Coordinates of C-alpha atoms in Angstrom, one line a residue:
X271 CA 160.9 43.5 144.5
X272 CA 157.1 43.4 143.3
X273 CA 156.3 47.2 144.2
X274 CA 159.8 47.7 141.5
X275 CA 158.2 45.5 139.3
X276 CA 155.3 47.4 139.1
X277 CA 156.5 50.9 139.0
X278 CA 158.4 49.9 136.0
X279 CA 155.5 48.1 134.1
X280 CA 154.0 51.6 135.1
X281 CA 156.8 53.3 133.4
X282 CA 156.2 51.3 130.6
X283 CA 153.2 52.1 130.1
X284 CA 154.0 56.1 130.6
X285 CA 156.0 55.7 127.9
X286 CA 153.7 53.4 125.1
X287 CA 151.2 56.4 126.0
X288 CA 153.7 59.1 125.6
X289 CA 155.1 57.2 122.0
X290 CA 151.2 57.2 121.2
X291 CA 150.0 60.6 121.9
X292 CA 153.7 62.5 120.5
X293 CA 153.0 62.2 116.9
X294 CA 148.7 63.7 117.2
X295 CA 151.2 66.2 119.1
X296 CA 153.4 67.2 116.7
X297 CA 150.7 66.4 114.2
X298 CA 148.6 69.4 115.6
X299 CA 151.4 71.5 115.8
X300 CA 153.0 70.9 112.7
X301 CA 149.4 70.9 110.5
X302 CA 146.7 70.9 112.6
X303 CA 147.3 74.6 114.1
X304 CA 148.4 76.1 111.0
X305 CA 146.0 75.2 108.8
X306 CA 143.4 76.2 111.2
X307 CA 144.9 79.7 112.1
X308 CA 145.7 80.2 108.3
X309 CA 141.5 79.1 107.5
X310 CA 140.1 81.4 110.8
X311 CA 142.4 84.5 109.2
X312 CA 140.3 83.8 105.7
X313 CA 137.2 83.4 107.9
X314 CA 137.4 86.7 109.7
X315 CA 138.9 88.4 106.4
X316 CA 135.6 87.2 104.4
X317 CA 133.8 88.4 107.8
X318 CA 134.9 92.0 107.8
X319 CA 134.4 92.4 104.1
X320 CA 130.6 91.2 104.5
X321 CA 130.5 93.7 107.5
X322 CA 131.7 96.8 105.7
X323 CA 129.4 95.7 102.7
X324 CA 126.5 95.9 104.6
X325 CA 127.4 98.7 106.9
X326 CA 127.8 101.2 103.7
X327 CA 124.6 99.2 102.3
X328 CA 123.0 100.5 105.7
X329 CA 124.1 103.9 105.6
X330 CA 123.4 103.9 101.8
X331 CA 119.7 103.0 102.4
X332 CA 119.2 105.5 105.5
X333 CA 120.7 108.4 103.8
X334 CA 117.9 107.5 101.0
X335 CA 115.8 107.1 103.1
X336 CA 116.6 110.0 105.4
X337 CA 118.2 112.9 103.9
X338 CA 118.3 112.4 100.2
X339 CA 115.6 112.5 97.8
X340 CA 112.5 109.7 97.3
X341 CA 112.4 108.2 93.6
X342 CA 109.6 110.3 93.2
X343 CA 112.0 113.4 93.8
X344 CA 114.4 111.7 91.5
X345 CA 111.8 110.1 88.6
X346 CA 108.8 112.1 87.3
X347 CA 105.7 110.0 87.8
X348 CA 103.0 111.7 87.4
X349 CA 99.6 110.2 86.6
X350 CA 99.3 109.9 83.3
X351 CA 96.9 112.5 81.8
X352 CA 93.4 111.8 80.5
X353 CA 93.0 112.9 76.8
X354 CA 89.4 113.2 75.6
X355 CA 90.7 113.0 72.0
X356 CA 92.6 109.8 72.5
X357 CA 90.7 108.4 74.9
X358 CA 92.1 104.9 76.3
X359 CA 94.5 105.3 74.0
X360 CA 96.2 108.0 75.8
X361 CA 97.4 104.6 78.2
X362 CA 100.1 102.6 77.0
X363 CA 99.5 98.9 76.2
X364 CA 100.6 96.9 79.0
X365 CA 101.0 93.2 79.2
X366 CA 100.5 91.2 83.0
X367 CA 102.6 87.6 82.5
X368 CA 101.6 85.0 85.3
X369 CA 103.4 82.0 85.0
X370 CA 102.4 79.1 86.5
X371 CA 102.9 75.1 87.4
X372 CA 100.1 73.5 89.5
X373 CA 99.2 76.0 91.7
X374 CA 95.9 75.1 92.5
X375 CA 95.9 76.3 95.9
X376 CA 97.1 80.0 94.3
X377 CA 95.7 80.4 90.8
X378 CA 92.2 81.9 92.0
X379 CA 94.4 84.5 94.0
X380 CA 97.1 85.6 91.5
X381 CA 94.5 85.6 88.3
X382 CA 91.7 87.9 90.1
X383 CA 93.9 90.3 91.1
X384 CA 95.6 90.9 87.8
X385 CA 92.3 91.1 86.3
X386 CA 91.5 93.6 88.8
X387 CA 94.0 96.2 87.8
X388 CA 93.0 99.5 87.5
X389 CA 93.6 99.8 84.0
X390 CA 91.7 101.1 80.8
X391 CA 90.4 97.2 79.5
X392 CA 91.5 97.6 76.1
X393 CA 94.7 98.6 77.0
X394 CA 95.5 95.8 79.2
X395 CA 96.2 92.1 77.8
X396 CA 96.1 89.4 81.1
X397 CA 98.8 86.4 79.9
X398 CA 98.4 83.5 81.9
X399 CA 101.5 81.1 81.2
X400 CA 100.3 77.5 82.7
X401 CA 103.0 74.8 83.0
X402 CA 100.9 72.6 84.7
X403 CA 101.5 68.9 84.3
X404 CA 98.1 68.5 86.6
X405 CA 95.1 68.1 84.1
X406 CA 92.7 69.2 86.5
X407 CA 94.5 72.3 87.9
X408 CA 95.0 73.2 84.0
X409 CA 91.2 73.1 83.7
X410 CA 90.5 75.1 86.7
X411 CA 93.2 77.3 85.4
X412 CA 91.6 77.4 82.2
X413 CA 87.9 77.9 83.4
X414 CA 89.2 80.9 85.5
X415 CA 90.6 82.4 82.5
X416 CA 87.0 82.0 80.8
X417 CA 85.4 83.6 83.7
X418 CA 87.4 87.0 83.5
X419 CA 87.4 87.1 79.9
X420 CA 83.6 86.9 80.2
X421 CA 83.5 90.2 82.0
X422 CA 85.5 92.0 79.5
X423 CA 89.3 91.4 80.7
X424 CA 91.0 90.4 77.6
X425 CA 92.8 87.2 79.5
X426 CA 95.0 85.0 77.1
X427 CA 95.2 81.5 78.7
X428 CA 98.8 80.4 77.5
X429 CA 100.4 76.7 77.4
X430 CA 103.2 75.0 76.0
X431 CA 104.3 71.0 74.9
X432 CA 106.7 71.1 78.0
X433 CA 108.9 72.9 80.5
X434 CA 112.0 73.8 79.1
X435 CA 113.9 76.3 81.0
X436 CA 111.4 76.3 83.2
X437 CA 109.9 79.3 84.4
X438 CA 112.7 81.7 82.1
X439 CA 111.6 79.2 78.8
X440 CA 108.2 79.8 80.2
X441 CA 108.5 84.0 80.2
X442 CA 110.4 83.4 77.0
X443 CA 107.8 81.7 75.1
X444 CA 104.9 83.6 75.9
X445 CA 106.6 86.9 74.7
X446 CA 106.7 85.0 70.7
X447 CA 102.8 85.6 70.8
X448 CA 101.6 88.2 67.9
X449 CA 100.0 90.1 70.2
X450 CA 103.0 90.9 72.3
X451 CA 104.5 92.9 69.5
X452 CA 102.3 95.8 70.5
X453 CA 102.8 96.2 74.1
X454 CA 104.8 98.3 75.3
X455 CA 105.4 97.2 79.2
X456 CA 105.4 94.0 81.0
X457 CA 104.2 93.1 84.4
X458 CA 105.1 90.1 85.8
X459 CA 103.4 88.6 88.7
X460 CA 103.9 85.2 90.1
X461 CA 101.2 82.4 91.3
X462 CA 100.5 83.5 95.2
X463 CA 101.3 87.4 94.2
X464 CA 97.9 89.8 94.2
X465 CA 99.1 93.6 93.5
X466 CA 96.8 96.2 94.7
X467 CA 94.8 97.3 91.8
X468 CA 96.7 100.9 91.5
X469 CA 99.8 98.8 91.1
X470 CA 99.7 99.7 87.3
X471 CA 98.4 103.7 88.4
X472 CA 101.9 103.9 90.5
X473 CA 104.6 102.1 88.7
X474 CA 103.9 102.4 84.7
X475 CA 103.9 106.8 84.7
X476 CA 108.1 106.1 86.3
X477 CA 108.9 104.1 83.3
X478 CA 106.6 106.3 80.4
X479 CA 107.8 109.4 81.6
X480 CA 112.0 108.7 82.4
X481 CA 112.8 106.9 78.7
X482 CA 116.2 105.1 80.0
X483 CA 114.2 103.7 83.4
X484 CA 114.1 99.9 82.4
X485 CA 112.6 98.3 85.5
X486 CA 109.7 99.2 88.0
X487 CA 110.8 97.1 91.0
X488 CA 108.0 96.9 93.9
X489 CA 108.2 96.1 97.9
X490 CA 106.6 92.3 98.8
X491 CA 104.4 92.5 101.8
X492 CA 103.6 88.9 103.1
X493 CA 100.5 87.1 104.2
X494 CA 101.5 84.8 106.4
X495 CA 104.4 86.2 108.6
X496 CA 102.8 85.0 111.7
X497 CA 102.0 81.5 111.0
X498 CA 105.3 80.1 112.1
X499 CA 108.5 81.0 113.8
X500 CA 110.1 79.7 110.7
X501 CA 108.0 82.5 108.5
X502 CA 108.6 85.5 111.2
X503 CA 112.1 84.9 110.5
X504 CA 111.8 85.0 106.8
X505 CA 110.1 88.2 106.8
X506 CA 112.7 89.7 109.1
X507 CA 115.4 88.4 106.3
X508 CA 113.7 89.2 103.5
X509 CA 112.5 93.1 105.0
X510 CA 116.5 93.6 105.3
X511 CA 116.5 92.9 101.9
X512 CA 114.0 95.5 100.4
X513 CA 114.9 98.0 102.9
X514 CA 118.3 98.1 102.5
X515 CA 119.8 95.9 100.0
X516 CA 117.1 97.0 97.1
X517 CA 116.8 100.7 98.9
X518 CA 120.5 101.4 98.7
X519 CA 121.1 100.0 95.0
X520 CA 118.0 101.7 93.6
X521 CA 119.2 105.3 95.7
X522 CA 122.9 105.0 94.9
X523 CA 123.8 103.0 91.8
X524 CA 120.1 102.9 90.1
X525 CA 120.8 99.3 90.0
X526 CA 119.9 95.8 91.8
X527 CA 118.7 92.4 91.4
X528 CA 115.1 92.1 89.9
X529 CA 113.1 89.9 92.0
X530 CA 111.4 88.2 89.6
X531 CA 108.4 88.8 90.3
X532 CA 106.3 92.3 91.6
X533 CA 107.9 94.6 89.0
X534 CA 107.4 96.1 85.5
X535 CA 109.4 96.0 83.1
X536 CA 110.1 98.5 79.5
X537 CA 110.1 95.9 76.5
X538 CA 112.3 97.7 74.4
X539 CA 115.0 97.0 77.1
X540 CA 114.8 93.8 78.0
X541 CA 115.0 93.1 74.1
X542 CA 117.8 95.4 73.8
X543 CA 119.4 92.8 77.1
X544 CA 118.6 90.0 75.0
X545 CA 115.2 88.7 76.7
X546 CA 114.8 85.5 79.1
X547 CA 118.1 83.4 79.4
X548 CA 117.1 80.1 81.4
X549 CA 121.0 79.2 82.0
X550 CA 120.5 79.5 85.7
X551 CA 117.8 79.4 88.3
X552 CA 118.2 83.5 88.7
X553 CA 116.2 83.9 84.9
X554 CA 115.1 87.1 87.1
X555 CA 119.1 88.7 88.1
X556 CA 120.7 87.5 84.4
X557 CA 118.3 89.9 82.7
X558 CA 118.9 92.9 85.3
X559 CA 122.4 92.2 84.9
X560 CA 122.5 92.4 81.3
X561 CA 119.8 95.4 81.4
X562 CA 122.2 97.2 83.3
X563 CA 125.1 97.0 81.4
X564 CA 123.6 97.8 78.6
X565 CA 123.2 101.9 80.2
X566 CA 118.8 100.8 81.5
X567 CA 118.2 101.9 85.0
X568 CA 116.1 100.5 87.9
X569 CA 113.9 102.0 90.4
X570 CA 112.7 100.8 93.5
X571 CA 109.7 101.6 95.1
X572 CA 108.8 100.9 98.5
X573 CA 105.4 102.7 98.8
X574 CA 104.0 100.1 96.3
X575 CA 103.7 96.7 98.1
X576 CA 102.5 93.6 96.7
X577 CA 101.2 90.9 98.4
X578 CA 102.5 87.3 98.4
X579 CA 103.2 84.1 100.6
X580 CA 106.1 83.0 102.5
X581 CA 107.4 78.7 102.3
X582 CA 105.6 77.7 105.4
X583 CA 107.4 74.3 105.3
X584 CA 111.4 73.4 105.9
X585 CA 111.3 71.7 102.8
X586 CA 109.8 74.4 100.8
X587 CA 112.4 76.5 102.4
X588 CA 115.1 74.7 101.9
X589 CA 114.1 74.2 98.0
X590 CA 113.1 78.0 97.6
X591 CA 116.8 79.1 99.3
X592 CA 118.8 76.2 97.2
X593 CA 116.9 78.2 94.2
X594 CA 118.5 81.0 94.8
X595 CA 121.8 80.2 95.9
X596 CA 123.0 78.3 93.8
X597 CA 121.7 80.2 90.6
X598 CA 123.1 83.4 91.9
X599 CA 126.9 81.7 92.3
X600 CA 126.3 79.7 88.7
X601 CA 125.7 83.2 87.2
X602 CA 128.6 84.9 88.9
X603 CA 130.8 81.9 87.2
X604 CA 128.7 82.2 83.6
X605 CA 128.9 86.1 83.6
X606 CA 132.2 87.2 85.5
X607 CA 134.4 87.5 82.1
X608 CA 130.7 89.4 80.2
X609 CA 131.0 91.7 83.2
X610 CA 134.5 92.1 83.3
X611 CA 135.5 92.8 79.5
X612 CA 132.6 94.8 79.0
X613 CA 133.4 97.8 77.2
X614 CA 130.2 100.2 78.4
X615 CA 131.1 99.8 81.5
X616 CA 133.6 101.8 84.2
X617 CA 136.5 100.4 85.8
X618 CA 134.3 100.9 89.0
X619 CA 131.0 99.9 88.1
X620 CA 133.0 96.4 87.3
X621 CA 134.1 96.3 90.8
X622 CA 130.8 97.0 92.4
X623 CA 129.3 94.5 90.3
X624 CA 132.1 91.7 90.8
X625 CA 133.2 92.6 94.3
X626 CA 129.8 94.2 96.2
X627 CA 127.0 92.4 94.4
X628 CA 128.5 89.1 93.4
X629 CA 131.0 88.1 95.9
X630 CA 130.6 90.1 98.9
X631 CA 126.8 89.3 98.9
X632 CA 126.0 86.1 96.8
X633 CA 128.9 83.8 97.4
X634 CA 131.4 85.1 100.5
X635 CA 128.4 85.6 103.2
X636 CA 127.2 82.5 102.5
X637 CA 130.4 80.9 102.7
X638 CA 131.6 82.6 105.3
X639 CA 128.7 82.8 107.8
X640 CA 128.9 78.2 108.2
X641 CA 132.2 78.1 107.8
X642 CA 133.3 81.2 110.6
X643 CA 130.4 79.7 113.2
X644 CA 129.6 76.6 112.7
X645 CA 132.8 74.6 112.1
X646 CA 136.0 76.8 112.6
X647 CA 135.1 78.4 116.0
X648 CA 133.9 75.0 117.5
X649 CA 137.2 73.2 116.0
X650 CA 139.2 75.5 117.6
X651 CA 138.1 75.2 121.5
X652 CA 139.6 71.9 120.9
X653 CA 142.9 73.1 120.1
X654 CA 144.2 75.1 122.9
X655 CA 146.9 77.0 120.7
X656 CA 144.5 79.2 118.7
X657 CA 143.3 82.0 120.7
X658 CA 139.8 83.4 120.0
X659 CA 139.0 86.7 120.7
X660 CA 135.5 87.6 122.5
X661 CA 135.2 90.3 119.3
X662 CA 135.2 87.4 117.0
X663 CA 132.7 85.3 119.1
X664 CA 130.8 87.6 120.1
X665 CA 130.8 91.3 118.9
X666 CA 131.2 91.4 115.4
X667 CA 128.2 88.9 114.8
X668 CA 126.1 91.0 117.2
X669 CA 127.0 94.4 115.2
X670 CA 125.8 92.3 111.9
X671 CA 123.1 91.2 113.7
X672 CA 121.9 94.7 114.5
X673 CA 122.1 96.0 111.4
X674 CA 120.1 93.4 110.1
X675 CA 117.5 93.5 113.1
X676 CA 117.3 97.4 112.8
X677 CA 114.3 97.0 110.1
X678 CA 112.2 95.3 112.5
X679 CA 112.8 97.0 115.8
X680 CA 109.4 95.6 116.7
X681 CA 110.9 91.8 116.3
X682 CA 113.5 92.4 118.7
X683 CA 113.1 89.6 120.9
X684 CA 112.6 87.4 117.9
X685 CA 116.8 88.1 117.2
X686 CA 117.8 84.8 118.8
X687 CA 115.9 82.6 117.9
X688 CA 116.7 84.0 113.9
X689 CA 120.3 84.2 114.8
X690 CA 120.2 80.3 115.7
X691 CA 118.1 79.3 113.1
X692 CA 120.0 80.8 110.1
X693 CA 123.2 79.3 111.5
X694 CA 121.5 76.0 110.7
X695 CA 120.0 76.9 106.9
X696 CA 123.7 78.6 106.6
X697 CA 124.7 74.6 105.9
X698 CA 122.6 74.6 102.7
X699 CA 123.3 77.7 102.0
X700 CA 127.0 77.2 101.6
X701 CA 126.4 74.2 99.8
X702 CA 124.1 75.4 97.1
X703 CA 126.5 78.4 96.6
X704 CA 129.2 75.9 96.2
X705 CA 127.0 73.2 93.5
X706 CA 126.6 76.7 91.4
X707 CA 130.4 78.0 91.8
X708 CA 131.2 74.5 90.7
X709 CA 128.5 73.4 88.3
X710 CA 127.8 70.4 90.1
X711 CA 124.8 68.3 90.6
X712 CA 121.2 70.1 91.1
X713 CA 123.0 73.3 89.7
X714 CA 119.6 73.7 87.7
X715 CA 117.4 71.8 89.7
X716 CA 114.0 73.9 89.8
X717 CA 111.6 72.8 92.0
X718 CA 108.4 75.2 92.4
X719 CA 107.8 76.6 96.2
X720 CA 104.8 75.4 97.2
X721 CA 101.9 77.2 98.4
X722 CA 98.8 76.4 100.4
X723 CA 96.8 80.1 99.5
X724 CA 94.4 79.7 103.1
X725 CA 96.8 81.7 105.2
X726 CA 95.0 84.8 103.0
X727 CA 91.9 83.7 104.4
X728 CA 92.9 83.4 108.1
X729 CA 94.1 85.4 110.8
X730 CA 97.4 84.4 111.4
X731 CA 98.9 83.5 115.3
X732 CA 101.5 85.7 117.0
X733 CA 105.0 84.4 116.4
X734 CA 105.0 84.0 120.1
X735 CA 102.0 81.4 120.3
X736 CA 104.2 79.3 117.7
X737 CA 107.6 79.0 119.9
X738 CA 106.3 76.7 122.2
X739 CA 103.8 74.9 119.3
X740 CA 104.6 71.2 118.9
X741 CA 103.8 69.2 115.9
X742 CA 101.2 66.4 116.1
X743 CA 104.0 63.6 115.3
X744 CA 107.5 63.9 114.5
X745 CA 107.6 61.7 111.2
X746 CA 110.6 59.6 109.3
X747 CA 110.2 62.0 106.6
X748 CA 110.9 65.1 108.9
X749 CA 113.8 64.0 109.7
X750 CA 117.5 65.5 108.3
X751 CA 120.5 63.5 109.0
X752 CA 122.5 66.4 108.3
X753 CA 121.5 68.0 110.4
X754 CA 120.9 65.1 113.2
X755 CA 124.7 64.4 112.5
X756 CA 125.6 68.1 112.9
X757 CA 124.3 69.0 115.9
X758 CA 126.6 65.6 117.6
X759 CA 129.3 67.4 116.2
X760 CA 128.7 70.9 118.1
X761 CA 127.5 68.6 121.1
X762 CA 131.1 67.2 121.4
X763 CA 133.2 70.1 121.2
X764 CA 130.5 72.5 123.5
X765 CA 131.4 69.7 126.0
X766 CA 135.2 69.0 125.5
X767 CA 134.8 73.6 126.2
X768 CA 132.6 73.2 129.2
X769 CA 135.5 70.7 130.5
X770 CA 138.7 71.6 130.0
X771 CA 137.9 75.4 128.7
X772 CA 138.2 78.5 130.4
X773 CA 135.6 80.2 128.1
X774 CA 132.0 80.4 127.7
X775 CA 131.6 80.1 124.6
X776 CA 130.3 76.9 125.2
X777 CA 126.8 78.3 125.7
X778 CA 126.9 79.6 122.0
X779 CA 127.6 75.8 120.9
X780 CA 125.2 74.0 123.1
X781 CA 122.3 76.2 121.8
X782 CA 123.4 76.1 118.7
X783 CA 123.5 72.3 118.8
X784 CA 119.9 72.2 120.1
X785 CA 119.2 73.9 117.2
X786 CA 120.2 71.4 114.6
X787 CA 118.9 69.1 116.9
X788 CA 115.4 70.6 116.3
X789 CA 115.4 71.5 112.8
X790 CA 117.2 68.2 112.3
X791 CA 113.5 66.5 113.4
X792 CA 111.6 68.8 111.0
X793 CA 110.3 70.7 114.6
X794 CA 110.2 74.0 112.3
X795 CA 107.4 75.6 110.2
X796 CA 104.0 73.9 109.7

């Protein structure tokens, strides 16, 4: 009588467990599995369109590169002549802008090499735009200006009552000056940027002899690619960027995003685009944009490299990439109807521009590459009715990985550790993409990338010898709950796989997790 007692409190409780766990069941099958097969088909949808945007931005770039003609082929650029008669004046007038906000680490750097410039002097006006809010960096600043100017370089040492639009209302205002009127180029260099001095001797002869080329765009070379992990894997992104995204625009459509800094500029046309706009935090892409479709074309050469220094902090980073991100979605929503009702230009230029350079690039990679890795493939190992393909896991991120990693063949075992790491930064990412999309807070936040200006002065370490390099302390301010909370989140469903999973794909989430985990405790960069 007691053992039929128990069995049927037993049964009892079989069924209280069984009226429990039916409605997550039919919850998960009724909403649950739906929603998340219906958001992993949008994933890998976004996913192949990123792929075949930068496989034809590959093949674009090599066939450039390989088989079709150099911009030199393409441009005339030869030297410019020497005329006894005319002298100097035989060289156009050309204006170098450096704008500036308390960079005293920089300043020495950025102003030296302007003023170095291969260039006749009296064709050659130095415009240094100082924002600082520093008093003593502005005398410093303002001392160094007074130095050159000394020793013939006609240096105008530039400042303003404050910092309205930034580094665009900067630009803007010094272009009012008198003096301005009469040149006929414009260089623009930022703080930590120190062009060679035949910069001007190789980019000016493209734009005075090819009157519709607008834009000079040249190659950044870094300083400091060695001094972190963190850094090595910047100058692996940002190489794939000049090599191929800049490469294929400038070989195939004569067109792409000005960096902003490195590049010269013809006047005439960036009047004719309607000059500095500071509506975003991409002052630097509005004007190309507009440039563009107003018939001016761009150039990029590679062969002219400029040097300049990489964020060697996570904060830095994380400001610099937040920058850029969210300006670049904020002017896809400011400028999508300008583009798209513009009469000048083809039905298919429109599309490039909307599709290719906007959405495809700017806003759906970003989107696509947290969402796809980081949150739907984990989700579903917990949900045994979605099936996930090994392709999805595993080979289309590796033939996007390749094609990014085939710039720097010589960084090869650097891939996973860059792989891991940009999963993580693909969570700010996404979010600044969607505070610009959506205009909301920090959509115009601009906060200046610091720079420390000693890694020019010493001989950087292997990325190697910084893999294994531990900070001195691991402080409260290094520390990103985000990211902290994150890497939980992988931790979970990486175990709940290694359990009750017949897959490995485990492995991927556990060291992915790790990764949060790391950058979450600020162990990244200096």
């Amino acid at each position: 009588m007691q053992g039929n007692d128990q069995l049927g409190a037993t049964l009892d409780d079989v069924v209280i467990l069984e009226q429990t766990v039916e409605p997550w069941i039919i919850l998960r099958r009724m909403v649950l599995v739906p929603s998340l097969q219906l958001i992993l088909i949008v994933c890998l949808v976004m996913q192949m369109m990123v792929l075949f945007e930068k496989a034809f931005m590959a093949l674009s770039s090599w066939y450039g590169r390989f088989l079709g003609p150099r911009p030199h082929r393409i441009y005339k650029c030869d030297p410019i002549e020497e005329d006894e008669e005319l002298g100097s004046l035989a060289y156009p007038l050309v204006l170098v802008q450096i704008p500036m906000y308390n960079e005293k680490e920089v300043y020495q750097l950025s102003i030296g090499a302007a003023c170095s410039l291969t260039w006749p002097a009296d064709r050659l006006i130095v415009q240094v735009l100082d924002d600082s809010t520093d008093p003593v960096t502005k005398v410093l600043v303002e001392q160094e200006c007074q130095k050159w100017r000394k020793k013939g370089i006609n240096v105008k040492y530039e400042t303003r009552k404050d910092r309205a639009g930034y580094k665009a209302g900067n630009l803007k205002e010094g272009m009012k000056h008198e003096y301005v009127q009469h040149c006929e180029y414009l260089a623009i260099f930022d703080a930590d940027f120190q062009p060679e001095p035949d910069f001007l001797m190789k980019t000016v002869p493209f734009l005075v002899h090819n009157p519709r080329l607008g834009l000079v765009q040249a190659r950044w070379k870094f300083v400091n690619p060695g001094e972190s992990l963190m850094t090595t894997i910047q100058r692996m992104t940002l190489d794939y960027h000049f090599k191929i995204e800049q490469e294929s625009g400038s070989s195939m459509f004569s067109f792409f995003g000005f960096n902003g800094t490195a590049g010269v500029w013809r006047i005439s046309a960036m009047i004719e685009a309607g000059g500095w706009k500071d509506r975003t935090t991409v002052e630097d892409m509005d004007l190309a944009i507009r440039a563009n479709l107003k018939g001016w074309k761009f150039v990029y050469v590679p062969d002219v490299k400029v040097k300049s220094e990489l964020p060697g902090t996570l904060k830095t980073y994380r400001k610099q990439q937040h920058r850029w991100m969210c300006g670049a979605a904020n002017l896809f929503r400011k400028m999508w109807k300008e583009i798209l009702f513009n009469k000048g230009a083809s039905f298919w230029w429109k599309f490039y521009l909307l599709y290719d350079f906007f959405f495809a690039r700017k806003i759906g990679s970003h989107l696509v590459n947290f969402s796809l890795y980081n949150v739907v493939i984990p989700v579903a190992v917990l949900v045994p009715e979605i099936n996930l393909p090994v392709w999805i896991v595993a080979y289309l991120p590796t033939i996007m990985t390749l094609l990014t990693a085939t710039e720097n063949p010589r960084l090869i075992h650097i891939i996973p550790f860059s792989v891991l790491f940009e999963n993580v930064i693909s969570m700010h990412r996404m979010k600044s993409t969607l505070i610009g999309l959506f205009e909301a807070a920090r959509v115009n936040e601009w906060v200046v990338t610091e720079k420390s200006g000693g890694a020019t002065n010493t001989k950087t370490p292997t990325p190697d010898s910084q893999i294994l390099r531990r900070p001195s302390f691991i402080s409260v301010n290094r520390i990103n709950l985000s990211e902290i909370g994150f890497a939980a989140f992988l931790l979970f469903c990486a175990t709940c796989d290694l359990l009750y999973g017949d897959d490995y794909y485990f492995v991927y989430m556990y060291l992915q997790s790790i990764s949060f985990v790391v950058v979450g405790v600020g162990y990244v960069g200096k």
